[in-house]
Tab-separated table of C-alpha atoms in Angstrom:
chain	number	residue	atom	x	y	z
O	1	UNK	CA	-21.423	-30.878	7.286
O	2	UNK	CA	-20.080	-27.390	6.256
O	3	UNK	CA	-16.821	-26.570	8.523
O	4	UNK	CA	-17.306	-22.623	9.595
O	5	UNK	CA	-14.152	-20.707	10.276
O	6	UNK	CA	-14.778	-17.339	11.126
O	7	UNK	CA	-12.783	-14.016	9.944
O	8	UNK	CA	-12.628	-10.569	12.869
O	9	UNK	CA	-11.104	-8.060	9.737
O	10	UNK	CA	-11.626	-4.134	12.380
O	11	UNK	CA	-9.962	-1.923	10.261
O	12	UNK	CA	-9.929	2.394	11.222
O	13	UNK	CA	-13.629	2.622	10.396
O	14	UNK	CA	-15.106	-0.575	11.014
O	15	UNK	CA	-14.851	-4.124	11.693
O	16	UNK	CA	-17.577	-7.206	10.182
O	17	UNK	CA	-17.127	-11.376	11.488
O	18	UNK	CA	-17.165	-13.112	8.806
O	19	UNK	CA	-17.626	-16.555	8.159
O	20	UNK	CA	-15.428	-18.630	5.805
O	21	UNK	CA	-16.224	-22.535	3.890
O	22	UNK	CA	-16.177	-24.791	0.992
O	23	UNK	CA	-17.842	-26.678	-0.552
O	24	UNK	CA	-16.045	-28.283	-3.766
O	25	UNK	CA	-13.288	-26.605	-4.916
O	26	UNK	CA	-14.931	-22.778	-4.327
O	27	UNK	CA	-14.933	-20.859	-0.919
O	28	UNK	CA	-17.923	-19.251	0.202
O	29	UNK	CA	-18.460	-16.476	2.458
O	30	UNK	CA	-21.793	-14.514	4.523
O	31	UNK	CA	-21.531	-11.895	6.855
O	32	UNK	CA	-22.344	-12.187	10.243
O	33	UNK	CA	-21.763	-8.521	11.914
O	34	UNK	CA	-20.851	-5.202	11.133
O	35	UNK	CA	-19.197	-2.111	13.805
O	36	UNK	CA	-18.676	0.900	12.848
O	37	UNK	CA	-14.963	1.556	14.252
O	38	UNK	CA	-12.398	4.856	14.762
O	39	UNK	CA	-10.323	6.898	16.098
O	40	UNK	CA	-12.470	8.708	19.584
O	41	UNK	CA	-10.378	11.661	22.012
O	42	UNK	CA	-9.421	10.581	25.875
O	43	UNK	CA	-7.063	12.218	28.070
O	44	UNK	CA	-5.717	14.454	24.899
O	45	UNK	CA	-4.519	11.259	22.957
O	46	UNK	CA	-6.114	10.089	19.388
O	47	UNK	CA	-6.882	6.278	21.684
O	48	UNK	CA	-8.786	3.546	19.417
O	49	UNK	CA	-11.762	2.601	21.851
O	50	UNK	CA	-10.341	-1.562	22.466
O	51	UNK	CA	-12.765	-2.319	25.471
O	52	UNK	CA	-15.402	-1.624	23.138
O	53	UNK	CA	-14.112	-2.848	19.986
O	54	UNK	CA	-13.829	-6.576	22.215
O	55	UNK	CA	-17.116	-6.423	24.175
O	56	UNK	CA	-18.282	-5.976	20.015
O	57	UNK	CA	-15.905	-9.511	19.116
O	58	UNK	CA	-18.448	-11.932	21.028
O	59	UNK	CA	-21.241	-9.991	19.945
O	60	UNK	CA	-20.129	-11.231	16.478
O	61	UNK	CA	-19.429	-14.922	17.127
O	62	UNK	CA	-22.535	-14.958	19.335
O	63	UNK	CA	-24.506	-14.379	16.495
O	64	UNK	CA	-22.502	-17.388	14.709
O	65	UNK	CA	-24.542	-19.641	17.863
O	66	UNK	CA	-27.752	-17.745	17.100
O	67	UNK	CA	-28.262	-19.071	13.607
O	68	UNK	CA	-26.501	-22.513	14.880
O	69	UNK	CA	-23.088	-22.082	12.238
O	70	UNK	CA	-20.547	-22.789	15.489
O	71	UNK	CA	-16.929	-21.854	13.741
O	72	UNK	CA	-14.164	-24.446	13.804
O	73	UNK	CA	-11.749	-21.685	14.907
O	74	UNK	CA	-11.832	-17.919	14.810
O	75	UNK	CA	-8.869	-15.427	14.149
O	76	UNK	CA	-8.459	-12.129	14.595
O	77	UNK	CA	-6.753	-9.777	11.852
O	78	UNK	CA	-6.237	-5.365	12.509
O	79	UNK	CA	-3.658	-3.105	11.737
O	80	UNK	CA	-0.334	-2.923	11.280
O	81	UNK	CA	1.418	-0.400	14.586
O	82	UNK	CA	-0.578	-0.038	17.860
O	83	UNK	CA	-0.059	-1.970	20.724
O	84	UNK	CA	-1.586	-1.817	24.467
O	85	UNK	CA	1.137	-2.633	27.079
O	86	UNK	CA	-0.312	-4.420	30.629
O	87	UNK	CA	1.327	-3.960	33.484
O	88	UNK	CA	2.337	-7.771	36.521
O	89	UNK	CA	-1.835	-8.672	37.139
O	90	UNK	CA	-1.998	-8.716	32.586
O	91	UNK	CA	-3.760	-4.516	33.621
O	92	UNK	CA	-4.194	-2.595	30.884
O	93	UNK	CA	-2.016	0.164	30.835
O	94	UNK	CA	-2.648	3.563	29.478
O	95	UNK	CA	-4.860	4.424	26.645
O	96	UNK	CA	-4.124	1.762	23.273
O	97	UNK	CA	-3.404	5.281	21.430
O	98	UNK	CA	-3.413	5.392	17.525
O	99	UNK	CA	-1.099	5.991	15.316
O	100	UNK	CA	-2.746	9.007	14.498
O	101	UNK	CA	-2.139	10.525	17.401
O	102	UNK	CA	1.068	12.927	16.938
O	103	UNK	CA	2.791	11.692	20.582
O	104	UNK	CA	5.552	10.227	18.111
O	105	UNK	CA	6.054	14.053	16.110
O	106	UNK	CA	10.367	14.117	17.659
O	107	UNK	CA	10.748	11.473	17.535
O	108	UNK	CA	12.915	10.018	15.273
O	109	UNK	CA	15.374	11.926	15.904
O	110	UNK	CA	15.714	10.642	19.240
O	111	UNK	CA	15.911	6.740	17.748
O	112	UNK	CA	18.566	8.681	15.067
O	113	UNK	CA	20.561	10.173	17.985
O	114	UNK	CA	20.890	6.841	19.183
O	115	UNK	CA	21.391	4.685	15.718
O	116	UNK	CA	21.480	6.414	12.471
O	117	UNK	CA	18.631	6.472	9.928
O	118	UNK	CA	20.242	4.341	7.446
O	119	UNK	CA	22.072	2.101	9.694
O	120	UNK	CA	17.933	1.190	11.409
O	121	UNK	CA	16.864	0.810	7.661
O	122	UNK	CA	19.504	-1.763	6.857
O	123	UNK	CA	18.616	-4.033	9.952
O	124	UNK	CA	15.235	-4.452	10.020
O	125	UNK	CA	14.038	-2.951	6.309
O	126	UNK	CA	11.158	-1.484	7.170
O	127	UNK	CA	10.475	2.267	5.984
O	128	UNK	CA	10.066	4.847	8.225
O	129	UNK	CA	6.940	6.100	9.339
O	130	UNK	CA	6.614	8.432	12.264
O	131	UNK	CA	3.826	6.045	13.494
O	132	UNK	CA	5.740	2.786	13.690
O	133	UNK	CA	5.890	1.129	16.684
O	134	UNK	CA	9.670	2.283	17.168
O	135	UNK	CA	8.886	6.059	17.116
O	136	UNK	CA	5.735	5.416	19.877
O	137	UNK	CA	7.720	3.926	21.870
O	138	UNK	CA	10.234	6.307	21.668
O	139	UNK	CA	7.222	8.426	23.278
O	140	UNK	CA	6.734	6.323	26.205
O	141	UNK	CA	10.215	7.031	27.050
O	142	UNK	CA	10.922	10.186	27.223
O	143	UNK	CA	7.138	11.222	27.948
O	144	UNK	CA	5.543	8.708	30.712
O	145	UNK	CA	8.047	6.715	31.157
O	146	UNK	CA	5.915	5.524	33.893
O	147	UNK	CA	4.560	2.726	31.673
O	148	UNK	CA	7.159	1.918	30.414
O	149	UNK	CA	8.209	0.177	34.624
O	150	UNK	CA	4.754	-0.867	35.229
O	151	UNK	CA	5.248	-3.021	31.069
O	152	UNK	CA	5.181	-7.100	31.453
O	153	UNK	CA	3.293	-7.486	28.375
O	154	UNK	CA	3.739	-6.041	24.665
O	155	UNK	CA	0.432	-6.882	23.210
O	156	UNK	CA	-0.727	-5.782	19.012
O	157	UNK	CA	-4.303	-4.588	19.120
O	158	UNK	CA	-4.825	-8.221	17.289
O	159	UNK	CA	-2.064	-10.208	19.910
O	160	UNK	CA	-4.302	-8.588	22.798
O	161	UNK	CA	-7.808	-9.299	21.275
O	162	UNK	CA	-6.814	-13.150	21.195
O	163	UNK	CA	-5.051	-13.048	24.577
O	164	UNK	CA	-8.571	-11.655	25.690
O	165	UNK	CA	-10.052	-14.728	24.332
O	166	UNK	CA	-7.638	-17.762	25.133
O	167	UNK	CA	-6.155	-16.153	27.866
O	168	UNK	CA	-2.063	-16.987	26.095
O	169	UNK	CA	0.048	-13.689	25.135
O	170	UNK	CA	1.856	-13.484	21.855
O	171	UNK	CA	3.133	-11.738	18.808
O	172	UNK	CA	1.702	-13.137	15.471
O	173	UNK	CA	4.739	-12.157	13.047
O	174	UNK	CA	3.350	-10.203	10.721
O	175	UNK	CA	2.638	-7.152	12.323
O	176	UNK	CA	4.940	-8.179	14.883
O	177	UNK	CA	7.735	-6.810	11.297
O	178	UNK	CA	5.928	-3.575	11.411
O	179	UNK	CA	7.247	-3.104	14.449
O	180	UNK	CA	10.403	-1.877	13.350
O	181	UNK	CA	12.142	-4.224	15.944
O	182	UNK	CA	12.762	-7.667	13.887
O	183	UNK	CA	15.488	-8.483	12.406
O	184	UNK	CA	14.522	-9.593	8.309
O	185	UNK	CA	17.592	-12.475	8.559
O	186	UNK	CA	16.252	-14.268	12.012
O	187	UNK	CA	12.826	-13.582	11.244
O	188	UNK	CA	12.672	-12.473	16.121
O	189	UNK	CA	12.653	-9.407	17.565
O	190	UNK	CA	15.567	-7.989	17.186
O	191	UNK	CA	16.519	-7.936	21.121
O	192	UNK	CA	19.933	-6.293	20.804
O	193	UNK	CA	18.085	-2.888	19.055
O	194	UNK	CA	16.315	-3.540	21.514
O	195	UNK	CA	18.625	-3.373	24.686
O	196	UNK	CA	20.510	0.274	22.557
O	197	UNK	CA	17.075	1.505	22.674
O	198	UNK	CA	16.222	1.363	25.778
O	199	UNK	CA	13.249	-0.414	25.830
O	200	UNK	CA	12.267	-3.807	28.344
O	201	UNK	CA	12.455	-7.007	26.304
O	202	UNK	CA	10.860	-9.255	28.798
O	203	UNK	CA	7.626	-7.516	27.535
O	204	UNK	CA	7.629	-8.330	23.836
O	205	UNK	CA	6.296	-11.822	23.492
O	206	UNK	CA	7.448	-14.880	21.449
O	207	UNK	CA	6.435	-14.431	17.995
O	208	UNK	CA	3.865	-17.612	16.701
O	209	UNK	CA	3.389	-17.614	13.008
O	210	UNK	CA	0.004	-17.363	10.811
O	211	UNK	CA	-1.384	-21.332	11.062
O	212	UNK	CA	-0.198	-21.215	14.280
O	213	UNK	CA	-3.411	-22.381	17.101
O	214	UNK	CA	-2.541	-20.242	19.605
O	215	UNK	CA	-5.382	-22.145	21.899
O	216	UNK	CA	-9.417	-22.511	23.232
O	217	UNK	CA	-10.747	-19.972	24.723
O	218	UNK	CA	-11.167	-19.406	28.020
O	219	UNK	CA	-13.643	-21.040	30.578
O	220	UNK	CA	-14.882	-17.355	31.038
O	221	UNK	CA	-15.560	-17.143	27.629
O	222	UNK	CA	-16.793	-20.234	26.448
O	223	UNK	CA	-19.444	-19.789	29.204
O	224	UNK	CA	-20.010	-16.657	27.390
O	225	UNK	CA	-20.803	-17.661	23.678
O	226	UNK	CA	-22.087	-20.839	25.138
O	227	UNK	CA	-19.067	-22.678	22.812
O	228	UNK	CA	-15.662	-23.210	22.257
O	229	UNK	CA	-12.897	-22.921	19.358
O	230	UNK	CA	-10.032	-22.924	18.604
O	231	UNK	CA	-8.018	-19.601	17.641
O	232	UNK	CA	-5.598	-19.282	14.907
O	233	UNK	CA	-3.355	-16.626	14.007
O	234	UNK	CA	-3.961	-15.954	10.770
O	235	UNK	CA	-1.447	-13.213	9.378
O	236	UNK	CA	-3.133	-10.101	11.958
O	237	UNK	CA	-1.628	-7.231	9.545
O	238	UNK	CA	-4.903	-6.920	7.562
O	239	UNK	CA	-2.562	-6.336	4.759
O	240	UNK	CA	-1.031	-9.458	5.059
O	241	UNK	CA	-3.791	-10.621	4.946
O	242	UNK	CA	-4.651	-9.331	1.982
O	243	UNK	CA	-1.943	-9.844	-0.148
O	244	UNK	CA	-2.734	-14.112	0.633
O	245	UNK	CA	-5.670	-13.277	-0.862
O	246	UNK	CA	-4.512	-12.062	-4.571
O	247	UNK	CA	-5.896	-15.004	-7.097
O	248	UNK	CA	-3.573	-15.593	-9.320
O	249	UNK	CA	-1.005	-18.284	-8.832
O	250	UNK	CA	1.768	-16.347	-10.830
O	251	UNK	CA	5.352	-16.934	-8.422
O	252	UNK	CA	5.692	-12.695	-9.594
O	253	UNK	CA	3.260	-10.848	-8.448
O	254	UNK	CA	1.785	-6.915	-8.330
O	255	UNK	CA	-0.378	-5.908	-5.549
O	256	UNK	CA	-1.512	-2.688	-4.717
O	257	UNK	CA	-4.369	-3.835	-1.015
O	258	UNK	CA	-6.415	-1.214	-1.133
O	259	UNK	CA	-8.290	0.590	1.757
O	260	UNK	CA	-8.219	3.122	4.050
O	261	UNK	CA	-4.456	2.748	2.270
O	262	UNK	CA	-2.910	2.209	-0.265
O	263	UNK	CA	-0.087	-0.422	-0.223
O	264	UNK	CA	1.523	-1.506	-3.500
O	265	UNK	CA	4.240	-4.042	-3.787
O	266	UNK	CA	4.963	-7.794	-4.566
O	267	UNK	CA	6.262	-10.660	-2.569
O	268	UNK	CA	10.072	-11.350	-2.338
O	269	UNK	CA	11.739	-14.078	-0.625
O	270	UNK	CA	14.488	-12.793	1.379
O	271	UNK	CA	14.306	-9.003	1.803
O	272	UNK	CA	15.899	-6.196	0.602
O	273	UNK	CA	17.672	-3.461	2.703
O	274	UNK	CA	19.886	-1.670	0.480
O	275	UNK	CA	20.339	2.202	0.605
O	276	UNK	CA	18.788	2.396	-3.170
O	277	UNK	CA	16.014	0.459	-1.277
O	278	UNK	CA	15.507	2.423	1.941
O	279	UNK	CA	15.836	6.194	-0.900
O	280	UNK	CA	12.936	4.452	-2.511
O	281	UNK	CA	11.534	4.051	0.941
O	282	UNK	CA	10.189	0.902	0.531
O	283	UNK	CA	9.998	-1.754	3.122
O	284	UNK	CA	9.867	-5.826	3.867
O	285	UNK	CA	6.656	-6.302	5.794
O	286	UNK	CA	6.549	-9.860	6.742
O	287	UNK	CA	4.292	-12.480	5.075
O	288	UNK	CA	2.931	-15.206	5.341
O	289	UNK	CA	5.639	-19.054	5.469
O	290	UNK	CA	8.409	-15.953	5.172
O	291	UNK	CA	7.533	-14.514	2.767
O	292	UNK	CA	8.296	-10.647	2.432
O	293	UNK	CA	5.816	-7.857	1.281
O	294	UNK	CA	7.618	-6.599	0.065
O	295	UNK	CA	5.927	-2.769	-1.012
O	296	UNK	CA	5.685	1.747	-0.281
O	297	UNK	CA	2.703	2.879	1.750
O	298	UNK	CA	0.630	5.479	0.263
O	299	UNK	CA	-2.354	7.328	1.480
O	300	UNK	CA	-4.765	5.571	-0.186
O	301	UNK	CA	-8.386	5.990	0.761
O	302	UNK	CA	-8.100	7.453	3.198
O	303	UNK	CA	-7.882	10.521	1.522
O	304	UNK	CA	-11.202	10.737	-0.011
O	305	UNK	CA	-12.893	9.101	3.093
O	306	UNK	CA	-11.617	11.885	5.003
O	307	UNK	CA	-13.242	14.410	2.134
O	308	UNK	CA	-16.351	13.183	2.564
O	309	UNK	CA	-17.052	12.955	5.996
O	310	UNK	CA	-16.675	17.486	5.339
O	311	UNK	CA	-18.132	18.157	1.550
O	312	UNK	CA	-20.215	14.550	0.961
O	313	UNK	CA	-21.758	13.042	3.420
O	314	UNK	CA	-25.105	13.017	1.601
O	315	UNK	CA	-23.110	10.850	-0.892
O	316	UNK	CA	-21.784	7.334	-1.579
O	317	UNK	CA	-18.305	6.196	-3.154
O	318	UNK	CA	-19.960	5.510	-6.190
O	319	UNK	CA	-22.192	8.912	-7.009
O	320	UNK	CA	-18.169	10.018	-5.616
O	321	UNK	CA	-15.807	9.092	-8.229
O	322	UNK	CA	-18.508	9.404	-10.731
O	323	UNK	CA	-19.230	12.958	-10.221
O	324	UNK	CA	-14.304	12.815	-9.673
O	325	UNK	CA	-14.956	11.539	-13.475
O	326	UNK	CA	-16.564	13.842	-15.403
O	327	UNK	CA	-13.784	16.898	-14.195
O	328	UNK	CA	-10.964	17.815	-16.071
O	329	UNK	CA	-8.847	19.811	-13.729
O	330	UNK	CA	-5.669	18.599	-13.829
O	331	UNK	CA	-4.438	19.602	-10.030
O	332	UNK	CA	-1.999	16.859	-8.805
O	333	UNK	CA	-1.361	16.472	-5.665
O	334	UNK	CA	2.446	14.017	-3.799
O	335	UNK	CA	-0.051	11.555	-1.542
O	336	UNK	CA	2.801	10.802	0.984
O	337	UNK	CA	2.604	13.692	2.086
O	338	UNK	CA	3.097	14.174	6.159
O	339	UNK	CA	0.513	17.040	5.693
O	340	UNK	CA	-2.187	14.794	4.729
O	341	UNK	CA	-1.615	11.449	7.649
O	342	UNK	CA	-3.838	13.992	10.389
O	343	UNK	CA	-5.147	16.850	9.235
O	344	UNK	CA	-7.721	18.926	10.561
O	345	UNK	CA	-8.984	19.870	7.139
O	346	UNK	CA	-8.601	17.142	4.251
O	347	UNK	CA	-10.055	18.948	2.034
O	348	UNK	CA	-8.708	22.745	3.171
O	349	UNK	CA	-5.461	21.138	2.915
O	350	UNK	CA	-5.647	20.094	-0.905
O	351	UNK	CA	-6.523	22.851	-1.149
O	352	UNK	CA	-3.748	24.253	0.691
O	353	UNK	CA	-1.415	22.343	-1.984
O	354	UNK	CA	-2.478	22.883	-4.971
O	355	UNK	CA	-1.759	26.666	-3.624
O	356	UNK	CA	1.490	26.197	-2.882
O	357	UNK	CA	2.550	24.209	-5.857
O	358	UNK	CA	1.237	27.311	-7.689
O	359	UNK	CA	-1.815	24.501	-9.580
O	360	UNK	CA	-6.266	25.567	-10.021
O	361	UNK	CA	-7.499	24.815	-6.202
O	362	UNK	CA	-10.196	22.437	-6.830
O	363	UNK	CA	-13.780	22.659	-6.198
O	364	UNK	CA	-16.492	20.890	-4.456
O	365	UNK	CA	-16.057	16.860	-3.590
O	366	UNK	CA	-16.524	16.126	-7.566
O	367	UNK	CA	-13.052	18.181	-7.646
O	368	UNK	CA	-11.240	17.994	-5.038
O	369	UNK	CA	-11.827	13.449	-5.859
O	370	UNK	CA	-10.807	14.303	-8.460
O	371	UNK	CA	-7.801	15.661	-7.292
O	372	UNK	CA	-6.949	13.111	-5.189
O	373	UNK	CA	-7.930	9.716	-7.339
O	374	UNK	CA	-5.301	11.440	-9.640
O	375	UNK	CA	-3.077	11.570	-7.693
O	376	UNK	CA	-3.230	8.649	-6.546
O	377	UNK	CA	-2.977	6.843	-9.811
O	378	UNK	CA	0.421	8.887	-10.247
O	379	UNK	CA	1.654	8.043	-7.301
O	380	UNK	CA	0.735	4.750	-8.205
O	381	UNK	CA	2.816	4.845	-11.689
O	382	UNK	CA	5.487	6.329	-9.733
O	383	UNK	CA	6.699	3.068	-6.920
O	384	UNK	CA	5.713	0.536	-10.249
O	385	UNK	CA	8.887	1.968	-11.423
O	386	UNK	CA	10.422	2.175	-7.846
O	387	UNK	CA	9.973	-1.661	-8.041
O	388	UNK	CA	10.165	-2.465	-11.449
O	389	UNK	CA	13.849	-1.094	-11.269
O	390	UNK	CA	15.050	-2.141	-7.806
O	391	UNK	CA	14.309	-6.160	-9.165
O	392	UNK	CA	15.154	-5.986	-12.297
O	393	UNK	CA	11.763	-7.870	-13.337
O	394	UNK	CA	8.390	-6.703	-15.232
O	395	UNK	CA	4.855	-6.193	-14.076
O	396	UNK	CA	2.375	-6.747	-17.300
O	397	UNK	CA	-0.341	-5.914	-14.741
O	398	UNK	CA	-1.448	-5.323	-11.054
O	399	UNK	CA	-3.706	-6.728	-8.807
O	400	UNK	CA	-6.114	-4.443	-6.969
O	401	UNK	CA	-7.461	-6.441	-3.755
O	402	UNK	CA	-9.422	-4.672	-0.331
O	403	UNK	CA	-12.094	-2.529	-0.334
O	404	UNK	CA	-11.176	0.017	-3.856
O	405	UNK	CA	-11.311	-2.633	-5.735
O	406	UNK	CA	-14.622	-0.820	-6.302
O	407	UNK	CA	-13.432	1.926	-7.333
O	408	UNK	CA	-13.902	2.386	-10.532
O	409	UNK	CA	-12.923	5.430	-11.503
O	410	UNK	CA	-9.527	5.033	-10.207
O	411	UNK	CA	-9.678	1.279	-11.133
O	412	UNK	CA	-9.197	2.623	-14.686
O	413	UNK	CA	-7.042	5.624	-13.865
O	414	UNK	CA	-5.067	2.974	-12.781
O	415	UNK	CA	-4.358	0.826	-15.936
O	416	UNK	CA	-4.086	3.994	-17.504
O	417	UNK	CA	-0.995	5.704	-15.985
O	418	UNK	CA	0.487	3.257	-14.692
O	419	UNK	CA	-0.421	1.186	-18.950
O	420	UNK	CA	-1.163	-2.171	-17.270
O	421	UNK	CA	-3.548	-4.447	-17.187
O	422	UNK	CA	-5.492	-4.048	-13.378
O	423	UNK	CA	-7.171	-7.533	-12.003
O	424	UNK	CA	-9.750	-5.749	-9.684
O	425	UNK	CA	-10.732	-8.377	-6.798
O	426	UNK	CA	-11.833	-9.953	-4.560
O	427	UNK	CA	-13.186	-7.210	-2.928
O	428	UNK	CA	-13.250	-8.442	1.115
O	429	UNK	CA	-9.091	-10.092	0.205
O	430	UNK	CA	-7.822	-9.173	4.529
O	431	UNK	CA	-10.823	-11.202	5.230
O	432	UNK	CA	-11.236	-14.114	2.463
O	433	UNK	CA	-7.107	-14.008	3.612
O	434	UNK	CA	-7.794	-14.869	7.334
O	435	UNK	CA	-10.108	-17.574	6.202
O	436	UNK	CA	-7.479	-18.615	3.919
O	437	UNK	CA	-4.562	-18.955	5.956
O	438	UNK	CA	-6.748	-20.691	9.140
O	439	UNK	CA	-8.365	-23.570	6.461
O	440	UNK	CA	-4.278	-24.537	5.285
O	441	UNK	CA	-4.129	-25.161	9.551
O	442	UNK	CA	-7.544	-26.711	9.556
O	443	UNK	CA	-6.369	-29.046	6.268
O	444	UNK	CA	-8.663	-28.086	4.509
O	445	UNK	CA	-6.917	-25.862	1.829
O	446	UNK	CA	-2.583	-27.203	1.202
O	447	UNK	CA	-0.630	-24.302	1.108
O	448	UNK	CA	-1.271	-20.294	-0.368
O	449	UNK	CA	-0.445	-21.820	-3.916
O	450	UNK	CA	-4.071	-23.778	-3.429
O	451	UNK	CA	-5.586	-21.366	-1.498
O	452	UNK	CA	-4.537	-18.427	-4.314
O	453	UNK	CA	-6.287	-21.170	-6.537
O	454	UNK	CA	-9.763	-21.774	-4.479
O	455	UNK	CA	-9.988	-17.841	-4.187
O	456	UNK	CA	-9.592	-16.993	-8.016
O	457	UNK	CA	-12.022	-19.921	-8.892
O	458	UNK	CA	-14.391	-18.465	-5.925
O	459	UNK	CA	-14.887	-15.148	-6.544
O	460	UNK	CA	-15.219	-12.350	-9.422
O	461	UNK	CA	-12.804	-9.888	-10.596
O	462	UNK	CA	-13.444	-7.052	-12.942
O	463	UNK	CA	-11.276	-6.604	-15.656
O	464	UNK	CA	-9.377	-2.648	-16.568
O	465	UNK	CA	-7.107	-2.461	-19.424
O	466	UNK	CA	-5.253	0.581	-20.143
């Protein structure tokens, strides 16, 4: 009889419930439920509708029972940095504000009045992103101090959902590191830094690692669903789960977790918090089994998703890729510029960036997409050079995992721009990594090495030569 493991993978634009089980030496997947997600406006803020998301979480779990495929365990992963606050009665305070909201503008300078940017990087190893939790909390401290005063718990988004399922509050390690408030040496909250910044230390929950059995479902949830199962922490940061699914047994790998963001990097056993690393804006995010995901955040397919909504609504991504591949426009933009984080119009912003740099201005979805795809490939090329320079290692191939592994044109451009072989797939990397962590905890896989070998055998890949 199959043992089913349920991965609930929630991204910025959609979420899905994926059941996984093993047959022989292979892992098999089945999508049970899919639902939309996105930021909405409320009270002048960009927010996540976490109540609707939790209703979808339960709806998908109900479908498992309806199909007679009750999971032995479940784990949830989402994006990073965002959080909710709970009061002394465990009620949510304010909105679940989204990282693209403008509340962190200027908060970096407020933080640097207390600790310098260089000292902060040396202490945490996390690259500066204006939306990091450290800056979101500073915004609350400066503009809504009453919320921090009432807070008794801070829970990252997946930790909040796990809390609603089990009643147990925790802070999963991979997501906690993205707050820029965790020490890469002790791998726990940097309480001295938290105190220095004036944040209430008591709101930060105990850090637990992927594979931790958080507990059973609450009695209330069991009654709603009609069954019980264990809640096991995956790498709750979706990139942490996706990197677990890189289909390689090699020690030194170079990957791109490609989706809304492109996260390009390698794995280190020790964080690199050097000045050189800071200069290149590389980050040391926590990974499975205390590895470090040494990577750079690149704006990624968010740019394509945005222009599709604006000027390519009637096209699918395959068509956009094909049309872009037929264009000859040579204009390039810096995908990491802050101007592309949350512009009023992405298509217009790409035009403005080309105009500002004296390049040909793209017209229509075809040329706009071509500029974005070529710019991403160029950014990947630069990032490889930086990583190889700092690590002193050479990488002959790039593993692209996640939804972006479907972007054939971008994969081909990446192989050509970097002069590296590109291995694309698996596409469902985040859900696969989530399930792998549960299978390891459940004893069906020994460790990460065996999990990656199983993933290599189980899912198709495409190879692109330079």
